[in-house]
């Protein structure tokens, strides 16, 4: 059975990759505000937990994929690495992130680059750890993106993937669906002027193979010791895996 490809602008031409870049360019200026507002700030705690799960490996060279405006990269500083590189397909998001990092005087530690997560511009076995926050469901080709992560990760290195998932318990499932499908697009449209961006969010979460379906894909592309850490009644999940 083929993977369902959900695009931000279903009525327009262009690959999912191109559309995702356009969408994030459109909302880059309001992204940080909306992200924290719509998640009620819980996304900050989720990132902190994901970073804690990487602490044992004491990674020194870290890659943050789909870095956006650099929130996960900034959180990874608590691991005391030598260097963090962030990559995102949206130049608009990267530019906002660069300004944020420069203001914090952290540009000597964190470098943000515009690039394609499915064709990473790095040599094999480069990074000690890789983080991805709410990015893998935007990949055009999920297996290719995960294979690239495996390629640039050092043997023994770990990946932490933070992603929305689909809660199944009553009443969280019903509340979550109502919030995601009704409230989120409405607020997103008001603040970002791009209604499609926040309609795409619940659609892309719905199409994403979460839980054990996702760890099966991680294993398929070469990762091992995959573990699932459910967050806040199953609204989001951290996946940890090792090369």
XYZ file of N, CA and C in Angstrom:
729
model
N 0.836 -1.185 0.000
C 0.000 0.000 0.000
C 0.879 1.246 0.000
N 0.632 2.189 -0.903
C 1.464 3.389 -1.018
C 1.210 4.363 0.115
N 2.226 5.156 0.418
C 2.123 6.166 1.470
C 1.261 7.335 0.979
N 0.349 7.803 1.837
C -0.489 8.953 1.477
C 0.356 10.220 1.536
N 0.376 10.955 0.448
C 1.146 12.203 0.435
C 0.194 13.364 0.674
N 0.347 13.998 1.833
C -0.470 15.161 2.184
C 0.364 16.401 1.935
N -0.167 17.342 1.151
C 0.547 18.583 0.833
C -0.166 19.780 1.458
N 0.581 20.836 1.776
C -0.046 22.030 2.342
C -1.073 22.691 1.420
N -0.755 22.732 0.116
C -1.637 23.428 -0.830
C -2.153 22.411 -1.852
N -3.204 21.710 -1.474
C -3.664 20.577 -2.292
C -4.156 20.982 -3.680
N -4.565 22.244 -3.826
C -5.088 22.689 -5.129
C -3.999 23.222 -6.064
N -2.759 23.252 -5.565
C -1.683 23.848 -6.367
C -0.687 22.798 -6.816
N 0.061 23.133 -7.868
C 1.112 22.246 -8.353
C 2.340 22.361 -7.462
N 3.320 21.514 -7.738
C 4.559 21.540 -6.955
C 4.630 20.332 -6.049
N 5.839 19.838 -5.826
C 6.043 18.670 -4.973
C 5.752 19.045 -3.521
N 5.600 18.036 -2.694
C 5.377 18.284 -1.267
C 6.538 19.107 -0.708
N 7.746 18.762 -1.125
C 8.951 19.453 -0.642
C 8.885 20.950 -0.953
N 8.537 21.277 -2.178
C 8.445 22.683 -2.598
C 7.341 23.413 -1.829
N 6.226 22.731 -1.666
C 5.102 23.353 -0.964
C 5.399 23.573 0.523
N 6.075 22.616 1.147
C 6.440 22.759 2.563
C 7.380 23.960 2.737
N 8.335 24.098 1.817
C 9.258 25.249 1.878
C 8.484 26.558 1.742
N 7.573 26.616 0.792
C 6.755 27.820 0.580
C 5.917 28.127 1.816
N 5.286 27.100 2.362
C 4.427 27.282 3.536
C 5.210 27.884 4.704
N 6.375 27.292 4.997
C 7.157 27.791 6.136
C 7.753 29.177 5.856
N 8.070 29.460 4.602
C 8.502 30.824 4.257
C 7.379 31.813 4.559
N 6.147 31.409 4.250
C 4.986 32.279 4.456
C 4.724 32.588 5.928
N 4.963 31.608 6.802
C 4.607 31.800 8.211
C 5.822 32.053 9.111
N 7.020 32.144 8.514
C 8.263 32.239 9.305
C 8.224 33.336 10.373
N 7.713 34.499 10.000
C 7.726 35.641 10.916
C 6.889 35.446 12.160
N 5.832 34.616 12.072
C 4.941 34.409 13.222
C 5.052 33.001 13.793
N 5.982 32.221 13.274
C 6.035 30.798 13.618
C 6.291 30.564 15.109
N 7.301 31.226 15.666
C 7.645 30.997 17.074
C 6.460 31.307 17.980
N 5.845 32.461 17.737
C 4.702 32.865 18.565
C 3.581 31.825 18.484
N 3.231 31.443 17.255
C 2.122 30.500 17.062
C 2.432 29.127 17.647
N 3.659 28.688 17.460
C 4.064 27.372 17.952
C 3.847 27.262 19.451
N 4.374 28.245 20.197
C 4.273 28.203 21.660
C 2.840 28.460 22.118
N 2.142 29.338 21.401
C 0.773 29.685 21.775
C -0.167 28.501 21.571
N -0.076 27.878 20.400
C -0.990 26.778 20.075
C -0.714 25.515 20.894
N 0.529 25.331 21.316
C 0.845 24.145 22.131
C 0.785 24.485 23.621
N 0.353 25.712 23.938
C 0.264 26.199 25.321
C 1.624 26.139 26.021
N 2.691 26.217 25.232
C 4.049 26.216 25.787
C 4.590 24.836 26.121
N 3.753 23.798 25.940
C 4.179 22.437 26.314
C 5.300 21.943 25.406
N 5.374 22.488 24.169
C 6.421 22.049 23.231
C 7.823 22.271 23.808
N 7.960 23.290 24.660
C 9.264 23.579 25.291
C 9.658 22.411 26.202
N 8.703 21.918 26.989
C 8.972 20.796 27.906
C 9.271 19.520 27.133
N 8.577 19.335 26.012
C 8.824 18.150 25.184
C 10.255 18.148 24.656
N 10.721 19.299 24.190
C 12.093 19.387 23.665
C 13.116 19.116 24.774
N 12.856 19.666 25.943
C 13.765 19.448 27.078
C 13.898 17.956 27.391
N 12.769 17.248 27.385
C 12.796 15.812 27.676
C 13.572 15.059 26.597
N 13.349 15.418 25.324
C 14.058 14.750 24.221
C 15.570 14.928 24.370
N 15.979 16.130 24.728
C 17.414 16.407 24.899
C 17.982 15.616 26.075
N 17.208 15.510 27.147
C 17.670 14.727 28.315
C 17.923 13.273 27.933
N 17.111 12.748 27.003
C 17.257 11.352 26.585
C 18.526 11.113 25.755
N 19.187 12.195 25.345
C 20.446 12.073 24.592
C 21.678 12.285 25.487
N 21.439 12.640 26.743
C 22.527 13.077 27.629
C 23.610 12.023 27.854
N 23.196 10.763 27.991
C 24.155 9.684 28.281
C 25.280 9.608 27.259
N 24.960 9.873 25.996
C 25.969 9.767 24.936
C 26.944 10.928 24.888
N 26.690 11.992 25.666
C 27.530 13.198 25.688
C 27.955 13.632 24.276
N 26.975 13.858 23.396
C 27.319 14.205 22.008
C 27.989 15.569 21.893
N 29.030 15.638 21.082
C 29.779 16.891 20.917
C 29.451 17.583 19.599
N 29.133 16.801 18.570
C 28.777 17.367 17.262
C 27.333 16.948 16.975
N 26.420 17.927 16.942
C 24.987 17.628 16.840
C 24.399 18.250 15.579
N 23.499 17.491 14.938
C 22.763 18.002 13.778
C 21.293 18.112 14.152
N 20.700 19.274 13.880
C 19.262 19.456 14.096
C 18.594 19.609 12.733
N 17.802 18.607 12.368
C 17.147 18.584 11.055
C 15.765 19.236 11.152
N 15.357 19.907 10.071
C 14.112 20.682 10.061
C 14.146 21.654 11.232
N 15.276 22.347 11.349
C 15.569 23.180 12.524
C 14.619 24.355 12.682
N 13.976 24.771 11.583
C 13.059 25.909 11.675
C 13.786 27.164 12.118
N 13.334 27.722 13.247
C 13.996 28.928 13.773
C 15.010 28.590 14.871
N 15.348 27.297 14.983
C 16.451 26.891 15.857
C 16.101 26.558 17.294
N 14.816 26.356 17.622
C 14.445 26.080 19.020
C 15.083 24.813 19.582
N 15.082 23.743 18.794
C 15.651 22.471 19.261
C 17.178 22.595 19.375
N 17.774 23.301 18.421
C 19.228 23.523 18.456
C 19.609 24.293 19.720
N 18.828 25.297 20.056
C 19.096 26.085 21.271
C 18.955 25.217 22.521
N 17.948 24.353 22.531
C 17.736 23.467 23.684
C 18.896 22.493 23.838
N 19.476 22.062 22.703
C 20.576 21.083 22.721
C 21.859 21.652 23.334
N 21.924 22.968 23.513
C 23.104 23.576 24.156
C 23.302 23.052 25.579
N 22.207 22.586 26.197
C 22.311 22.067 27.572
C 23.159 20.787 27.633
N 23.427 20.178 26.469
C 24.291 18.984 26.414
C 25.771 19.361 26.372
N 26.043 20.668 26.316
C 27.409 21.196 26.245
C 28.205 20.651 25.043
N 27.621 20.746 23.847
C 28.332 20.267 22.657
C 29.360 21.279 22.163
N 30.233 20.844 21.266
C 31.196 21.763 20.649
C 30.528 22.559 19.532
N 29.619 21.894 18.791
C 29.018 22.537 17.624
C 27.645 21.927 17.334
N 26.693 22.792 17.012
C 25.368 22.339 16.568
C 25.117 22.935 15.189
N 24.728 22.094 14.259
C 24.363 22.558 12.914
C 22.887 22.308 12.706
N 22.173 23.336 12.287
C 20.754 23.190 11.994
C 20.522 23.310 10.502
N 19.654 22.469 9.960
C 19.345 22.487 8.517
C 17.833 22.583 8.331
N 17.403 23.456 7.425
C 15.974 23.553 7.120
C 15.779 23.915 5.655
N 14.704 23.391 5.072
C 14.426 23.636 3.648
C 13.855 25.041 3.407
N 13.354 25.673 4.480
C 12.766 27.008 4.355
C 13.802 28.085 4.675
N 14.186 28.839 3.659
C 15.157 29.920 3.867
C 14.596 30.986 4.802
N 13.281 31.205 4.720
C 12.637 32.194 5.593
C 12.783 31.838 7.057
N 12.567 30.571 7.387
C 12.699 30.110 8.778
C 14.147 30.215 9.241
N 15.075 29.824 8.373
C 16.504 29.875 8.714
C 16.939 31.313 9.006
N 16.459 32.247 8.210
C 16.826 33.662 8.420
C 16.313 34.175 9.765
N 15.075 33.817 10.122
C 14.522 34.210 11.427
C 15.367 33.588 12.543
N 15.731 32.317 12.369
C 16.552 31.617 13.361
C 17.931 32.233 13.523
N 18.542 32.621 12.416
C 19.880 33.235 12.477
C 19.859 34.526 13.296
N 18.829 35.339 13.076
C 18.693 36.601 13.826
C 18.545 36.303 15.318
N 17.716 35.316 15.633
C 17.460 34.934 17.032
C 18.756 34.477 17.712
N 19.521 33.634 16.996
C 20.756 33.079 17.562
C 21.832 34.154 17.706
N 21.896 35.053 16.737
C 22.869 36.152 16.799
C 22.570 37.075 17.986
N 21.279 37.346 18.200
C 20.862 38.197 19.329
C 21.295 37.597 20.656
N 21.263 36.274 20.720
C 21.660 35.572 21.944
C 23.178 35.376 22.019
N 23.896 35.879 20.981
C 25.368 35.750 20.894
C 25.803 34.284 20.959
N 25.097 33.443 20.207
C 25.399 32.006 20.198
C 25.802 31.511 18.813
N 26.049 32.454 17.888
C 26.365 32.047 16.516
C 27.733 31.370 16.388
N 28.548 31.397 17.439
C 29.828 30.659 17.416
C 29.589 29.168 17.713
N 28.422 28.861 18.316
C 28.103 27.480 18.701
C 27.103 26.831 17.744
N 26.160 27.660 17.240
C 25.075 27.133 16.396
C 25.148 27.758 15.012
N 25.180 26.888 14.010
C 25.168 27.361 12.618
C 23.910 26.831 11.938
N 23.119 27.734 11.366
C 21.915 27.318 10.642
C 22.151 27.410 9.147
N 21.753 26.357 8.435
C 21.949 26.288 6.985
C 20.625 25.994 6.293
N 20.474 26.530 5.110
C 19.333 26.197 4.275
C 19.702 24.948 3.480
N 18.886 23.902 3.569
C 19.225 22.662 2.869
C 18.107 21.644 2.934
N 18.262 20.595 2.146
C 17.249 19.554 2.009
C 17.584 18.369 2.921
N 16.682 18.060 3.839
C 16.900 16.960 4.787
C 17.042 15.606 4.105
N 16.537 15.502 2.874
C 16.606 14.225 2.165
C 17.862 14.112 1.295
N 18.640 15.191 1.247
C 19.942 15.192 0.548
C 20.908 16.031 1.366
N 21.323 15.490 2.496
C 22.139 16.272 3.436
C 23.551 16.507 2.903
N 24.053 17.749 3.033
C 25.371 18.085 2.487
C 26.524 17.749 3.440
N 26.471 16.568 4.043
C 27.498 16.183 5.013
C 28.059 14.801 4.673
N 29.288 14.578 5.118
C 29.934 13.277 4.896
C 29.311 12.212 5.797
N 29.509 10.946 5.428
C 29.056 9.825 6.262
C 29.691 9.946 7.654
N 28.974 9.449 8.656
C 29.522 9.320 10.021
C 30.088 10.635 10.565
N 29.338 11.710 10.453
C 29.813 13.033 10.884
C 29.346 13.415 12.284
N 28.114 13.057 12.649
C 27.494 13.596 13.867
C 27.362 12.563 14.980
N 27.482 13.060 16.225
C 27.311 12.192 17.402
C 25.836 11.982 17.732
N 25.017 12.967 17.398
C 23.573 12.876 17.672
C 22.817 13.727 16.667
N 21.568 13.339 16.419
C 20.691 14.097 15.511
C 19.353 14.306 16.194
N 18.847 15.533 16.105
C 17.512 15.823 16.621
C 16.615 16.270 15.469
N 15.329 15.943 15.575
C 14.321 16.429 14.620
C 13.054 16.735 15.414
N 12.625 17.984 15.407
C 11.408 18.358 16.119
C 10.298 18.713 15.147
N 9.257 17.903 15.121
C 8.072 18.148 14.284
C 8.459 18.362 12.817
N 9.400 17.552 12.341
C 9.888 17.718 10.974
C 9.729 16.507 10.081
N 9.788 15.298 10.664
C 9.814 14.111 9.799
C 8.510 13.916 9.029
N 7.389 14.390 9.590
C 6.125 14.194 8.852
C 6.045 15.130 7.638
N 6.974 16.098 7.556
C 7.021 16.988 6.391
C 7.929 16.458 5.278
N 8.645 15.354 5.555
C 9.509 14.787 4.517
C 8.652 14.333 3.337
N 9.147 14.573 2.145
C 8.445 14.075 0.962
C 8.586 12.554 0.880
N 9.800 12.084 1.161
C 10.077 10.650 1.163
C 10.660 10.301 2.532
N 9.797 9.771 3.395
C 10.172 9.516 4.788
C 11.382 8.593 4.903
N 11.370 7.485 4.162
C 12.481 6.526 4.257
C 13.795 7.143 3.799
N 13.721 7.960 2.749
C 14.943 8.593 2.242
C 15.511 9.568 3.278
N 14.623 10.339 3.891
C 15.054 11.290 4.917
C 15.683 10.593 6.112
N 15.070 9.497 6.549
C 15.602 8.746 7.697
C 16.906 8.042 7.328
N 17.006 7.566 6.093
C 18.253 6.924 5.628
C 19.409 7.920 5.618
N 19.108 9.153 5.208
C 20.133 10.202 5.211
C 20.609 10.493 6.635
N 19.672 10.504 7.585
C 20.040 10.717 8.983
C 20.971 9.607 9.455
N 20.628 8.378 9.084
C 21.457 7.236 9.466
C 22.850 7.345 8.848
N 22.905 7.793 7.604
C 24.192 7.896 6.883
C 25.152 8.877 7.567
N 24.638 10.044 7.968
C 25.542 11.077 8.513
C 25.802 10.919 10.015
N 25.104 9.977 10.640
C 25.298 9.717 12.072
C 26.473 8.758 12.272
N 27.278 9.008 13.306
C 28.395 8.110 13.612
C 27.854 6.791 14.167
N 28.552 5.682 13.946
C 28.135 4.412 14.551
C 28.024 4.578 16.069
N 26.928 4.104 16.627
C 26.701 4.265 18.069
C 25.985 5.560 18.423
N 25.922 6.486 17.464
C 25.243 7.764 17.701
C 23.735 7.586 17.779
N 23.083 8.556 18.411
C 21.628 8.447 18.606
C 20.878 9.552 17.880
N 19.640 9.209 17.530
C 18.727 10.182 16.940
C 17.537 10.329 17.885
N 17.083 11.581 18.052
C 15.872 11.857 18.834
C 14.870 12.542 17.916
N 13.760 11.876 17.673
C 12.707 12.419 16.806
C 11.505 12.767 17.685
N 11.140 14.053 17.691
C 9.951 14.503 18.419
C 8.872 14.796 17.384
N 7.725 14.150 17.540
C 6.680 14.320 16.523
C 5.297 14.190 17.149
N 4.327 14.878 16.560
C 2.943 14.720 16.999
C 2.483 13.293 16.716
N 1.599 12.807 17.564
C 1.025 11.485 17.331
C -0.485 11.572 17.549
N -1.153 10.421 17.435
C -2.611 10.409 17.502
C -3.066 9.754 18.806
N -3.502 10.546 19.784
C -3.973 9.943 21.039
C -5.210 9.083 20.802
N -5.331 8.015 21.574
C -6.441 7.090 21.329
C -7.448 7.036 22.476
N -7.068 7.515 23.657
C -7.956 7.411 24.819
C -9.017 8.500 24.866
N -10.204 8.150 25.359
C -11.268 9.123 25.591
C -10.966 9.867 26.891
N -11.165 11.183 27.031
C -11.688 12.112 26.023
C -10.582 12.862 25.277
N -9.315 12.466 25.535
C -8.194 13.216 24.942
C -8.262 13.199 23.413
N -8.573 12.043 22.859
C -8.664 11.926 21.398
C -9.670 12.930 20.827
N -10.850 13.007 21.449
C -11.906 13.895 20.955
C -11.520 15.381 21.112
N -10.954 15.722 22.270
C -10.535 17.111 22.520
C -9.408 17.509 21.571
N -8.473 16.597 21.399
C -7.310 16.826 20.530
C -7.766 17.059 19.085
N -8.668 16.193 18.615
C -9.167 16.334 17.236
C -9.910 17.650 17.045
N -10.710 18.030 18.034
C -11.452 19.288 17.939
C -10.480 20.476 17.907
N -9.497 20.451 18.801
C -8.531 21.554 18.893
C -7.704 21.675 17.610
N -7.215 20.518 17.154
C -6.343 20.493 15.975
C -7.095 20.837 14.687
N -8.319 20.340 14.567
C -9.045 20.505 13.297
C -9.877 21.782 13.233
N -10.243 22.333 14.402
C -11.101 23.518 14.407
C -10.370 24.770 14.916
N -9.826 24.671 16.118
C -9.229 25.854 16.767
C -7.909 26.265 16.112
N -7.014 25.282 15.923
C -5.685 25.579 15.372
C -5.748 26.283 14.011
N -6.503 25.769 13.020
C -6.550 26.463 11.732
C -7.128 27.883 11.843
N -8.096 28.054 12.750
C -8.733 29.363 12.907
C -7.729 30.397 13.441
N -7.004 30.020 14.504
C -6.007 30.936 15.073
C -4.857 31.136 14.092
N -4.431 30.039 13.454
C -3.338 30.115 12.475
C -3.659 31.078 11.347
N -4.886 31.021 10.880
C -5.308 31.901 9.781
C -5.302 33.365 10.234
N -5.807 33.622 11.431
C -5.868 34.992 11.954
C -4.483 35.609 12.105
N -3.553 34.817 12.654
C -2.240 35.361 12.997
C -1.246 35.303 11.843
N -1.259 34.196 11.078
C -0.209 34.033 10.062
C -0.664 34.410 8.654
N -1.953 34.576 8.452
C -2.511 34.896 7.126
C -2.319 33.762 6.107
N -1.932 32.589 6.615
C -1.804 31.428 5.716
C -2.629 30.289 6.311
N -3.890 30.220 5.906
C -4.801 29.220 6.479
C -4.327 27.802 6.189
N -3.741 27.592 5.014
C -3.327 26.242 4.607
C -2.313 25.636 5.567
N -1.435 26.470 6.113
C -0.381 25.973 6.993
C -0.963 25.231 8.189
N -2.043 25.759 8.750
C -2.581 25.164 9.966
C -3.741 24.201 9.699
N -4.133 24.079 8.436
C -5.044 23.010 8.022
C -4.195 21.784 7.701
N -3.026 22.051 7.124
C -2.074 20.981 6.780
C -1.596 20.252 8.041
N -1.446 20.981 9.151
C -0.926 20.385 10.382
C -1.724 19.152 10.815
N -3.046 19.244 11.051
C -3.771 18.023 11.444
C -3.798 16.951 10.359
N -3.831 17.379 9.085
C -3.854 16.400 7.988
C -2.549 15.606 7.927
N -1.427 16.315 8.132
C -0.126 15.633 8.063
C 0.075 14.712 9.266
N -0.455 15.105 10.419
C -0.366 14.247 11.609
C -1.191 12.979 11.399
N -2.365 13.147 10.819
C -3.255 12.015 10.555
C -2.608 11.004 9.611
N -1.862 11.501 8.626
C -1.251 10.622 7.614
C 0.065 10.002 8.089
N 0.627 10.523 9.206
C 1.951 10.073 9.647
C 1.877 8.704 10.347
N 2.792 7.783 9.991
C 2.803 6.467 10.640
C 3.453 6.550 12.021
N 2.657 6.753 13.066
C 3.249 6.970 14.388
C 3.414 5.661 15.167
N 3.959 5.771 16.363
C 4.144 4.608 17.246
C 5.033 3.535 16.637
N 4.582 2.303 16.756
C 5.403 1.175 16.284
C 5.532 1.139 14.764
N 4.595 1.763 14.071
C 4.727 1.860 12.605
C 5.974 2.673 12.252
N 6.233 3.717 13.053
C 7.401 4.562 12.790
C 8.696 3.857 13.199
N 8.694 3.184 14.347
C 9.928 2.487 14.761
C 10.270 1.361 13.784
N 9.253 0.774 13.161
C 9.505 -0.267 12.146
C 10.261 0.328 10.955
N 9.911 1.570 10.573
C 10.609 2.238 9.460
C 12.033 2.597 9.882
N 12.202 3.040 11.123
C 13.549 3.346 11.630
C 14.445 2.102 11.520
N 13.912 0.953 11.921
C 14.680 -0.310 11.843
C 14.986 -0.677 10.397
N 13.998 -0.449 9.541
C 14.136 -0.795 8.120
C 15.298 -0.038 7.465
N 15.520 1.216 7.880
C 16.594 2.012 7.261
C 17.927 1.874 7.997
N 17.978 1.017 9.027
C 19.271 0.716 9.638
C 19.463 1.126 11.082
N 18.449 1.725 11.716
C 18.577 2.077 13.133
C 18.263 0.861 13.995
N 18.736 0.902 15.234
C 18.447 -0.194 16.165
C 18.099 0.385 17.546
N 17.679 -0.502 18.453
C 17.326 -0.117 19.828
C 16.323 1.044 19.860
N 15.356 1.003 18.981
C 14.366 2.091 18.923
C 13.426 2.019 20.130
N 13.173 3.166 20.747
C 12.254 3.217 21.879
C 11.247 4.342 21.679
N 10.074 4.171 22.292
C 8.963 5.115 22.146
C 8.663 5.743 23.503
N 8.640 7.069 23.555
C 8.353 7.789 24.800
C 7.141 8.692 24.561
N 5.994 8.257 25.065
C 4.748 8.997 24.845
C 4.689 10.226 25.749
N 4.168 11.332 25.216
C 4.114 12.593 25.948
C 2.682 13.115 26.040
N 2.338 13.677 27.189
C 1.067 14.389 27.380
C -0.124 13.654 26.751
N -0.481 12.520 27.348
C -1.645 11.719 26.928
C -1.561 11.241 25.476
N -0.350 11.130 24.944
C -0.196 10.615 23.586
C -0.324 11.661 22.495
N -0.314 12.947 22.871
C -0.402 14.017 21.877
C 0.872 14.063 21.024
N 2.001 13.790 21.656
C 3.277 13.769 20.949
C 4.091 12.577 21.443
N 5.151 12.261 20.685
C 6.001 11.108 21.032
C 7.451 11.449 20.731
N 8.336 10.985 21.602
C 9.778 11.057 21.309
C 10.211 9.646 20.923
N 10.891 9.550 19.806
C 11.471 8.273 19.353
C 12.985 8.392 19.475
N 13.593 7.460 20.179
C 15.057 7.421 20.287
C 15.540 6.163 19.568
N 16.555 6.297 18.747
C 17.122 5.122 18.060
C 18.619 5.335 17.886
N 19.316 4.240 17.654
C 20.784 4.262 17.597
C 21.281 3.655 16.293
N 22.409 4.180 15.824
C 23.015 3.593 14.616
C 23.920 2.447 15.035
